[in-house]
Amino acid sequence: MARTKEFDPDAALRAALELFWARGYEATTMADLVERLGVGRASIYATFGNKHELYLKALDRYAESQDPRLVEELSAPGPALPAVRALVRRFAAEAATEGERLTGCFVTNSATELGPHDTAVARRVELSWEQLETLLHAALVRARAGGELPAGRDPRALARMLLVLLQGVRVVGKASSDPARVRDAAEQALTLLD
């Protein structure tokens, strides 16, 4: 007869996500995970695989929990540019807020820590960025069609510029103690939408 799991795998995955997000992959040990999850090493391996597989599952969970909000914000009926501006300002505000600033974005953290040498992480990061770029592009196409954006503006190029800005805001916001730096950059970029 098979033994039943003595822990909630979903709660354990959330706890692992929080730990990886706060410390990063390299600074998180299996001993740290055992302590935080309150689950034995063998159970972690049996349920999630090794540390790297657990990290990938945590990154997937993070992406799943973030994307619906972006879709909702950028696909809402009505004028599209206010939603794009609000998103850029929200990212800048989060990057300038003490608690948010210190943890940053888990996808961005993963891109800078592991992306250059971990193809599985790089694929997930790229997928996340492609989704955000696609949402921004669709909103900007709607904005141009609705006369909110000048006809000569390239929605794809603007979407890419905003994607790079948003990721940069998250990196700079995490490392800088000057919140005006990210807010000013965001506001300057928004002038390109006029």
JSON list of C-alpha atoms in Angstrom, two decimals:
[
{"chain": "A", "resi": 1, "resn": "MET", "atom": "CA", "xyz": [0.00, 0.00, 0.00]},
{"chain": "A", "resi": 2, "resn": "ALA", "atom": "CA", "xyz": [1.41, 3.39, -1.03]},
{"chain": "A", "resi": 3, "resn": "ARG", "atom": "CA", "xyz": [2.03, 5.95, 1.68]},
{"chain": "A", "resi": 4, "resn": "THR", "atom": "CA", "xyz": [0.15, 9.22, 1.46]},
{"chain": "A", "resi": 5, "resn": "LYS", "atom": "CA", "xyz": [2.08, 12.46, 1.41]},
{"chain": "A", "resi": 6, "resn": "GLU", "atom": "CA", "xyz": [2.37, 13.96, 4.88]},
{"chain": "A", "resi": 7, "resn": "PHE", "atom": "CA", "xyz": [2.58, 17.54, 3.59]},
{"chain": "A", "resi": 8, "resn": "ASP", "atom": "CA", "xyz": [0.81, 19.82, 1.18]},
{"chain": "A", "resi": 9, "resn": "PRO", "atom": "CA", "xyz": [2.93, 19.94, -2.02]},
{"chain": "A", "resi": 10, "resn": "ASP", "atom": "CA", "xyz": [1.30, 23.21, -3.10]},
{"chain": "A", "resi": 11, "resn": "ALA", "atom": "CA", "xyz": [2.12, 24.92, 0.20]},
{"chain": "A", "resi": 12, "resn": "ALA", "atom": "CA", "xyz": [5.66, 23.51, 0.04]},
{"chain": "A", "resi": 13, "resn": "LEU", "atom": "CA", "xyz": [6.10, 24.85, -3.50]},
{"chain": "A", "resi": 14, "resn": "ARG", "atom": "CA", "xyz": [4.92, 28.30, -2.39]},
{"chain": "A", "resi": 15, "resn": "ALA", "atom": "CA", "xyz": [7.38, 28.22, 0.50]},
{"chain": "A", "resi": 16, "resn": "ALA", "atom": "CA", "xyz": [10.21, 27.18, -1.84]},
{"chain": "A", "resi": 17, "resn": "LEU", "atom": "CA", "xyz": [9.26, 29.98, -4.23]},
{"chain": "A", "resi": 18, "resn": "GLU", "atom": "CA", "xyz": [9.42, 32.54, -1.42]},
{"chain": "A", "resi": 19, "resn": "LEU", "atom": "CA", "xyz": [12.80, 31.25, -0.28]},
{"chain": "A", "resi": 20, "resn": "PHE", "atom": "CA", "xyz": [14.33, 31.19, -3.77]},
{"chain": "A", "resi": 21, "resn": "TRP", "atom": "CA", "xyz": [12.85, 34.61, -4.48]},
{"chain": "A", "resi": 22, "resn": "ALA", "atom": "CA", "xyz": [14.33, 36.11, -1.32]},
{"chain": "A", "resi": 23, "resn": "ARG", "atom": "CA", "xyz": [17.76, 34.46, -1.50]},
{"chain": "A", "resi": 24, "resn": "GLY", "atom": "CA", "xyz": [18.31, 33.37, -5.10]},
{"chain": "A", "resi": 25, "resn": "TYR", "atom": "CA", "xyz": [19.20, 29.93, -6.38]},
{"chain": "A", "resi": 26, "resn": "GLU", "atom": "CA", "xyz": [22.86, 29.73, -5.44]},
{"chain": "A", "resi": 27, "resn": "ALA", "atom": "CA", "xyz": [22.41, 31.06, -1.90]},
{"chain": "A", "resi": 28, "resn": "THR", "atom": "CA", "xyz": [19.60, 28.60, -1.12]},
{"chain": "A", "resi": 29, "resn": "THR", "atom": "CA", "xyz": [20.80, 25.21, 0.09]},
{"chain": "A", "resi": 30, "resn": "MET", "atom": "CA", "xyz": [18.89, 21.96, 0.37]},
{"chain": "A", "resi": 31, "resn": "ALA", "atom": "CA", "xyz": [19.21, 22.34, 4.15]},
{"chain": "A", "resi": 32, "resn": "ASP", "atom": "CA", "xyz": [17.49, 25.74, 3.84]},
{"chain": "A", "resi": 33, "resn": "LEU", "atom": "CA", "xyz": [14.68, 24.17, 1.81]},
{"chain": "A", "resi": 34, "resn": "VAL", "atom": "CA", "xyz": [14.23, 21.31, 4.30]},
{"chain": "A", "resi": 35, "resn": "GLU", "atom": "CA", "xyz": [13.99, 23.81, 7.15]},
{"chain": "A", "resi": 36, "resn": "ARG", "atom": "CA", "xyz": [11.64, 26.26, 5.37]},
{"chain": "A", "resi": 37, "resn": "LEU", "atom": "CA", "xyz": [9.36, 23.61, 3.86]},
{"chain": "A", "resi": 38, "resn": "GLY", "atom": "CA", "xyz": [9.31, 21.51, 7.03]},
{"chain": "A", "resi": 39, "resn": "VAL", "atom": "CA", "xyz": [9.70, 18.46, 4.81]},
{"chain": "A", "resi": 40, "resn": "GLY", "atom": "CA", "xyz": [12.43, 15.85, 4.75]},
{"chain": "A", "resi": 41, "resn": "ARG", "atom": "CA", "xyz": [15.02, 15.88, 2.00]},
{"chain": "A", "resi": 42, "resn": "ALA", "atom": "CA", "xyz": [13.78, 12.52, 0.62]},
{"chain": "A", "resi": 43, "resn": "SER", "atom": "CA", "xyz": [10.23, 13.85, 0.39]},
{"chain": "A", "resi": 44, "resn": "ILE", "atom": "CA", "xyz": [11.41, 16.96, -1.46]},
{"chain": "A", "resi": 45, "resn": "TYR", "atom": "CA", "xyz": [13.32, 14.82, -3.96]},
{"chain": "A", "resi": 46, "resn": "ALA", "atom": "CA", "xyz": [10.39, 12.39, -4.37]},
{"chain": "A", "resi": 47, "resn": "THR", "atom": "CA", "xyz": [7.86, 15.18, -4.92]},
{"chain": "A", "resi": 48, "resn": "PHE", "atom": "CA", "xyz": [9.81, 17.86, -6.77]},
{"chain": "A", "resi": 49, "resn": "GLY", "atom": "CA", "xyz": [13.10, 16.32, -7.91]},
{"chain": "A", "resi": 50, "resn": "ASN", "atom": "CA", "xyz": [16.43, 17.95, -7.19]},
{"chain": "A", "resi": 51, "resn": "LYS", "atom": "CA", "xyz": [17.00, 21.58, -6.17]},
{"chain": "A", "resi": 52, "resn": "HIS", "atom": "CA", "xyz": [17.16, 22.73, -9.80]},
{"chain": "A", "resi": 53, "resn": "GLU", "atom": "CA", "xyz": [13.88, 21.02, -10.70]},
{"chain": "A", "resi": 54, "resn": "LEU", "atom": "CA", "xyz": [12.25, 22.55, -7.63]},
{"chain": "A", "resi": 55, "resn": "TYR", "atom": "CA", "xyz": [13.54, 25.97, -8.68]},
{"chain": "A", "resi": 56, "resn": "LEU", "atom": "CA", "xyz": [12.06, 25.52, -12.17]},
{"chain": "A", "resi": 57, "resn": "LYS", "atom": "CA", "xyz": [8.71, 24.50, -10.68]},
{"chain": "A", "resi": 58, "resn": "ALA", "atom": "CA", "xyz": [8.81, 27.58, -8.43]},
{"chain": "A", "resi": 59, "resn": "LEU", "atom": "CA", "xyz": [9.59, 29.79, -11.42]},
{"chain": "A", "resi": 60, "resn": "ASP", "atom": "CA", "xyz": [6.68, 28.24, -13.34]},
{"chain": "A", "resi": 61, "resn": "ARG", "atom": "CA", "xyz": [4.37, 28.84, -10.38]},
{"chain": "A", "resi": 62, "resn": "TYR", "atom": "CA", "xyz": [5.46, 32.48, -10.16]},
{"chain": "A", "resi": 63, "resn": "ALA", "atom": "CA", "xyz": [4.79, 33.02, -13.87]},
{"chain": "A", "resi": 64, "resn": "GLU", "atom": "CA", "xyz": [1.35, 31.41, -13.56]},
{"chain": "A", "resi": 65, "resn": "SER", "atom": "CA", "xyz": [0.42, 33.69, -10.68]},
{"chain": "A", "resi": 66, "resn": "GLN", "atom": "CA", "xyz": [1.62, 36.91, -12.36]},
{"chain": "A", "resi": 67, "resn": "ASP", "atom": "CA", "xyz": [0.36, 36.59, -15.92]},
{"chain": "A", "resi": 68, "resn": "PRO", "atom": "CA", "xyz": [-3.43, 36.71, -15.33]},
{"chain": "A", "resi": 69, "resn": "ARG", "atom": "CA", "xyz": [-3.13, 40.17, -13.77]},
{"chain": "A", "resi": 70, "resn": "LEU", "atom": "CA", "xyz": [-1.22, 41.50, -16.78]},
{"chain": "A", "resi": 71, "resn": "VAL", "atom": "CA", "xyz": [-3.74, 40.05, -19.23]},
{"chain": "A", "resi": 72, "resn": "GLU", "atom": "CA", "xyz": [-6.57, 41.62, -17.27]},
{"chain": "A", "resi": 73, "resn": "GLU", "atom": "CA", "xyz": [-4.91, 45.04, -17.13]},
{"chain": "A", "resi": 74, "resn": "LEU", "atom": "CA", "xyz": [-3.78, 45.25, -20.75]},
{"chain": "A", "resi": 75, "resn": "SER", "atom": "CA", "xyz": [-6.80, 43.61, -22.38]},
{"chain": "A", "resi": 76, "resn": "ALA", "atom": "CA", "xyz": [-9.55, 45.52, -20.61]},
{"chain": "A", "resi": 77, "resn": "PRO", "atom": "CA", "xyz": [-12.11, 47.15, -22.89]},
{"chain": "A", "resi": 78, "resn": "GLY", "atom": "CA", "xyz": [-11.81, 50.84, -23.58]},
{"chain": "A", "resi": 79, "resn": "PRO", "atom": "CA", "xyz": [-8.79, 53.02, -24.28]},
{"chain": "A", "resi": 80, "resn": "ALA", "atom": "CA", "xyz": [-5.54, 51.05, -24.17]},
{"chain": "A", "resi": 81, "resn": "LEU", "atom": "CA", "xyz": [-2.93, 53.73, -23.47]},
{"chain": "A", "resi": 82, "resn": "PRO", "atom": "CA", "xyz": [-4.11, 54.46, -19.92]},
{"chain": "A", "resi": 83, "resn": "ALA", "atom": "CA", "xyz": [-3.65, 50.76, -19.11]},
{"chain": "A", "resi": 84, "resn": "VAL", "atom": "CA", "xyz": [-0.13, 50.74, -20.60]},
{"chain": "A", "resi": 85, "resn": "ARG", "atom": "CA", "xyz": [0.79, 53.90, -18.68]},
{"chain": "A", "resi": 86, "resn": "ALA", "atom": "CA", "xyz": [-0.65, 52.48, -15.47]},
{"chain": "A", "resi": 87, "resn": "LEU", "atom": "CA", "xyz": [1.35, 49.29, -15.90]},
{"chain": "A", "resi": 88, "resn": "VAL", "atom": "CA", "xyz": [4.62, 51.17, -16.43]},
{"chain": "A", "resi": 89, "resn": "ARG", "atom": "CA", "xyz": [3.92, 53.38, -13.41]},
{"chain": "A", "resi": 90, "resn": "ARG", "atom": "CA", "xyz": [2.99, 50.34, -11.28]},
{"chain": "A", "resi": 91, "resn": "PHE", "atom": "CA", "xyz": [6.27, 48.61, -12.15]},
{"chain": "A", "resi": 92, "resn": "ALA", "atom": "CA", "xyz": [8.19, 51.80, -11.29]},
{"chain": "A", "resi": 93, "resn": "ALA", "atom": "CA", "xyz": [6.29, 52.23, -8.01]},
{"chain": "A", "resi": 94, "resn": "GLU", "atom": "CA", "xyz": [6.92, 48.60, -7.04]},
{"chain": "A", "resi": 95, "resn": "ALA", "atom": "CA", "xyz": [10.61, 48.97, -7.86]},
{"chain": "A", "resi": 96, "resn": "ALA", "atom": "CA", "xyz": [10.78, 52.04, -5.62]},
{"chain": "A", "resi": 97, "resn": "THR", "atom": "CA", "xyz": [8.87, 50.47, -2.69]},
{"chain": "A", "resi": 98, "resn": "GLU", "atom": "CA", "xyz": [11.20, 49.14, 0.02]},
{"chain": "A", "resi": 99, "resn": "GLY", "atom": "CA", "xyz": [9.81, 45.60, 0.36]},
{"chain": "A", "resi": 100, "resn": "GLU", "atom": "CA", "xyz": [9.27, 45.13, -3.37]},
{"chain": "A", "resi": 101, "resn": "ARG", "atom": "CA", "xyz": [12.57, 46.79, -4.20]},
{"chain": "A", "resi": 102, "resn": "LEU", "atom": "CA", "xyz": [14.61, 44.37, -2.14]},
{"chain": "A", "resi": 103, "resn": "THR", "atom": "CA", "xyz": [13.02, 41.22, -3.53]},
{"chain": "A", "resi": 104, "resn": "GLY", "atom": "CA", "xyz": [12.54, 42.43, -7.08]},
{"chain": "A", "resi": 105, "resn": "CYS", "atom": "CA", "xyz": [10.80, 40.28, -9.66]},
{"chain": "A", "resi": 106, "resn": "PHE", "atom": "CA", "xyz": [11.50, 36.55, -9.51]},
{"chain": "A", "resi": 107, "resn": "VAL", "atom": "CA", "xyz": [11.67, 36.29, -13.32]},
{"chain": "A", "resi": 108, "resn": "THR", "atom": "CA", "xyz": [14.10, 39.21, -13.54]},
{"chain": "A", "resi": 109, "resn": "ASN", "atom": "CA", "xyz": [16.15, 37.83, -10.65]},
{"chain": "A", "resi": 110, "resn": "SER", "atom": "CA", "xyz": [16.29, 34.47, -12.44]},
{"chain": "A", "resi": 111, "resn": "ALA", "atom": "CA", "xyz": [17.34, 36.15, -15.68]},
{"chain": "A", "resi": 112, "resn": "THR", "atom": "CA", "xyz": [20.26, 37.92, -14.06]},
{"chain": "A", "resi": 113, "resn": "GLU", "atom": "CA", "xyz": [21.41, 35.09, -11.79]},
{"chain": "A", "resi": 114, "resn": "LEU", "atom": "CA", "xyz": [20.90, 31.99, -13.94]},
{"chain": "A", "resi": 115, "resn": "GLY", "atom": "CA", "xyz": [19.78, 33.07, -17.42]},
{"chain": "A", "resi": 116, "resn": "PRO", "atom": "CA", "xyz": [23.25, 33.45, -18.94]},
{"chain": "A", "resi": 117, "resn": "HIS", "atom": "CA", "xyz": [24.25, 29.83, -18.20]},
{"chain": "A", "resi": 118, "resn": "ASP", "atom": "CA", "xyz": [21.05, 27.84, -17.52]},
{"chain": "A", "resi": 119, "resn": "THR", "atom": "CA", "xyz": [19.06, 27.10, -20.67]},
{"chain": "A", "resi": 120, "resn": "ALA", "atom": "CA", "xyz": [15.99, 25.83, -18.81]},
{"chain": "A", "resi": 121, "resn": "VAL", "atom": "CA", "xyz": [15.75, 29.07, -16.81]},
{"chain": "A", "resi": 122, "resn": "ALA", "atom": "CA", "xyz": [16.55, 31.17, -19.88]},
{"chain": "A", "resi": 123, "resn": "ARG", "atom": "CA", "xyz": [13.66, 29.52, -21.77]},
{"chain": "A", "resi": 124, "resn": "ARG", "atom": "CA", "xyz": [11.23, 30.31, -18.99]},
{"chain": "A", "resi": 125, "resn": "VAL", "atom": "CA", "xyz": [12.44, 33.89, -18.71]},
{"chain": "A", "resi": 126, "resn": "GLU", "atom": "CA", "xyz": [12.16, 34.34, -22.48]},
{"chain": "A", "resi": 127, "resn": "LEU", "atom": "CA", "xyz": [8.63, 32.91, -22.45]},
{"chain": "A", "resi": 128, "resn": "SER", "atom": "CA", "xyz": [7.62, 35.33, -19.70]},
{"chain": "A", "resi": 129, "resn": "TRP", "atom": "CA", "xyz": [9.11, 38.26, -21.61]},
{"chain": "A", "resi": 130, "resn": "GLU", "atom": "CA", "xyz": [7.46, 37.15, -24.87]},
{"chain": "A", "resi": 131, "resn": "GLN", "atom": "CA", "xyz": [4.08, 37.06, -23.14]},
{"chain": "A", "resi": 132, "resn": "LEU", "atom": "CA", "xyz": [4.52, 40.55, -21.71]},
{"chain": "A", "resi": 133, "resn": "GLU", "atom": "CA", "xyz": [5.75, 41.89, -25.05]},
{"chain": "A", "resi": 134, "resn": "THR", "atom": "CA", "xyz": [2.77, 40.32, -26.83]},
{"chain": "A", "resi": 135, "resn": "LEU", "atom": "CA", "xyz": [0.33, 41.88, -24.35]},
{"chain": "A", "resi": 136, "resn": "LEU", "atom": "CA", "xyz": [1.98, 45.29, -24.70]},
{"chain": "A", "resi": 137, "resn": "HIS", "atom": "CA", "xyz": [2.03, 44.98, -28.50]},
{"chain": "A", "resi": 138, "resn": "ALA", "atom": "CA", "xyz": [-1.66, 44.07, -28.65]},
{"chain": "A", "resi": 139, "resn": "ALA", "atom": "CA", "xyz": [-2.57, 47.01, -26.39]},
{"chain": "A", "resi": 140, "resn": "LEU", "atom": "CA", "xyz": [-0.48, 49.41, -28.47]},
{"chain": "A", "resi": 141, "resn": "VAL", "atom": "CA", "xyz": [-2.02, 48.11, -31.72]},
{"chain": "A", "resi": 142, "resn": "ARG", "atom": "CA", "xyz": [-5.45, 48.80, -30.19]},
{"chain": "A", "resi": 143, "resn": "ALA", "atom": "CA", "xyz": [-4.26, 52.24, -29.10]},
{"chain": "A", "resi": 144, "resn": "ARG", "atom": "CA", "xyz": [-3.03, 53.09, -32.59]},
{"chain": "A", "resi": 145, "resn": "ALA", "atom": "CA", "xyz": [-6.26, 51.78, -34.18]},
{"chain": "A", "resi": 146, "resn": "GLY", "atom": "CA", "xyz": [-8.27, 53.89, -31.71]},
{"chain": "A", "resi": 147, "resn": "GLY", "atom": "CA", "xyz": [-6.32, 57.05, -32.48]},
{"chain": "A", "resi": 148, "resn": "GLU", "atom": "CA", "xyz": [-4.63, 57.17, -29.06]},
{"chain": "A", "resi": 149, "resn": "LEU", "atom": "CA", "xyz": [-1.18, 56.56, -30.54]},
{"chain": "A", "resi": 150, "resn": "PRO", "atom": "CA", "xyz": [0.09, 58.47, -33.56]},
{"chain": "A", "resi": 151, "resn": "ALA", "atom": "CA", "xyz": [-0.14, 56.46, -36.78]},
{"chain": "A", "resi": 152, "resn": "GLY", "atom": "CA", "xyz": [3.61, 56.66, -37.37]},
{"chain": "A", "resi": 153, "resn": "ARG", "atom": "CA", "xyz": [4.47, 54.86, -34.12]},
{"chain": "A", "resi": 154, "resn": "ASP", "atom": "CA", "xyz": [5.54, 51.21, -34.37]},
{"chain": "A", "resi": 155, "resn": "PRO", "atom": "CA", "xyz": [3.61, 49.18, -31.75]},
{"chain": "A", "resi": 156, "resn": "ARG", "atom": "CA", "xyz": [6.09, 46.27, -31.88]},
{"chain": "A", "resi": 157, "resn": "ALA", "atom": "CA", "xyz": [9.14, 48.49, -31.35]},
{"chain": "A", "resi": 158, "resn": "LEU", "atom": "CA", "xyz": [7.36, 50.39, -28.55]},
{"chain": "A", "resi": 159, "resn": "ALA", "atom": "CA", "xyz": [6.33, 47.11, -26.89]},
{"chain": "A", "resi": 160, "resn": "ARG", "atom": "CA", "xyz": [9.94, 45.93, -26.98]},
{"chain": "A", "resi": 161, "resn": "MET", "atom": "CA", "xyz": [11.21, 49.22, -25.61]},
{"chain": "A", "resi": 162, "resn": "LEU", "atom": "CA", "xyz": [8.69, 49.04, -22.76]},
{"chain": "A", "resi": 163, "resn": "LEU", "atom": "CA", "xyz": [9.61, 45.42, -22.01]},
{"chain": "A", "resi": 164, "resn": "VAL", "atom": "CA", "xyz": [13.29, 46.34, -21.74]},
{"chain": "A", "resi": 165, "resn": "LEU", "atom": "CA", "xyz": [12.43, 49.41, -19.67]},
{"chain": "A", "resi": 166, "resn": "LEU", "atom": "CA", "xyz": [10.26, 47.39, -17.27]},
{"chain": "A", "resi": 167, "resn": "GLN", "atom": "CA", "xyz": [12.97, 44.77, -16.75]},
{"chain": "A", "resi": 168, "resn": "GLY", "atom": "CA", "xyz": [15.58, 47.49, -16.32]},
{"chain": "A", "resi": 169, "resn": "VAL", "atom": "CA", "xyz": [13.36, 49.29, -13.81]},
{"chain": "A", "resi": 170, "resn": "ARG", "atom": "CA", "xyz": [13.22, 46.09, -11.79]},
{"chain": "A", "resi": 171, "resn": "VAL", "atom": "CA", "xyz": [16.99, 45.59, -11.84]},
{"chain": "A", "resi": 172, "resn": "VAL", "atom": "CA", "xyz": [17.86, 49.21, -11.08]},
{"chain": "A", "resi": 173, "resn": "GLY", "atom": "CA", "xyz": [15.09, 49.47, -8.49]},
{"chain": "A", "resi": 174, "resn": "LYS", "atom": "CA", "xyz": [16.48, 46.48, -6.63]},
{"chain": "A", "resi": 175, "resn": "ALA", "atom": "CA", "xyz": [20.01, 47.86, -6.52]},
{"chain": "A", "resi": 176, "resn": "SER", "atom": "CA", "xyz": [19.37, 51.60, -6.17]},
{"chain": "A", "resi": 177, "resn": "SER", "atom": "CA", "xyz": [18.31, 53.46, -3.06]},
{"chain": "A", "resi": 178, "resn": "ASP", "atom": "CA", "xyz": [17.08, 56.40, -5.16]},
{"chain": "A", "resi": 179, "resn": "PRO", "atom": "CA", "xyz": [13.40, 55.82, -6.06]},
{"chain": "A", "resi": 180, "resn": "ALA", "atom": "CA", "xyz": [13.38, 58.89, -8.30]},
{"chain": "A", "resi": 181, "resn": "ARG", "atom": "CA", "xyz": [15.75, 57.12, -10.68]},
{"chain": "A", "resi": 182, "resn": "VAL", "atom": "CA", "xyz": [13.18, 54.51, -11.75]},
{"chain": "A", "resi": 183, "resn": "ARG", "atom": "CA", "xyz": [10.20, 56.88, -11.58]},
{"chain": "A", "resi": 184, "resn": "ASP", "atom": "CA", "xyz": [11.94, 59.46, -13.79]},
{"chain": "A", "resi": 185, "resn": "ALA", "atom": "CA", "xyz": [12.97, 56.78, -16.31]},
{"chain": "A", "resi": 186, "resn": "ALA", "atom": "CA", "xyz": [9.42, 55.44, -16.48]},
{"chain": "A", "resi": 187, "resn": "GLU", "atom": "CA", "xyz": [7.91, 58.89, -16.96]},
{"chain": "A", "resi": 188, "resn": "GLN", "atom": "CA", "xyz": [10.44, 59.76, -19.66]},
{"chain": "A", "resi": 189, "resn": "ALA", "atom": "CA", "xyz": [9.68, 56.53, -21.53]},
{"chain": "A", "resi": 190, "resn": "LEU", "atom": "CA", "xyz": [5.95, 57.27, -21.37]},
{"chain": "A", "resi": 191, "resn": "THR", "atom": "CA", "xyz": [6.53, 60.47, -23.34]},
{"chain": "A", "resi": 192, "resn": "LEU", "atom": "CA", "xyz": [7.27, 58.24, -26.33]},
{"chain": "A", "resi": 193, "resn": "LEU", "atom": "CA", "xyz": [3.62, 57.21, -26.30]},
{"chain": "A", "resi": 194, "resn": "ASP", "atom": "CA", "xyz": [2.38, 60.79, -26.85]}
]
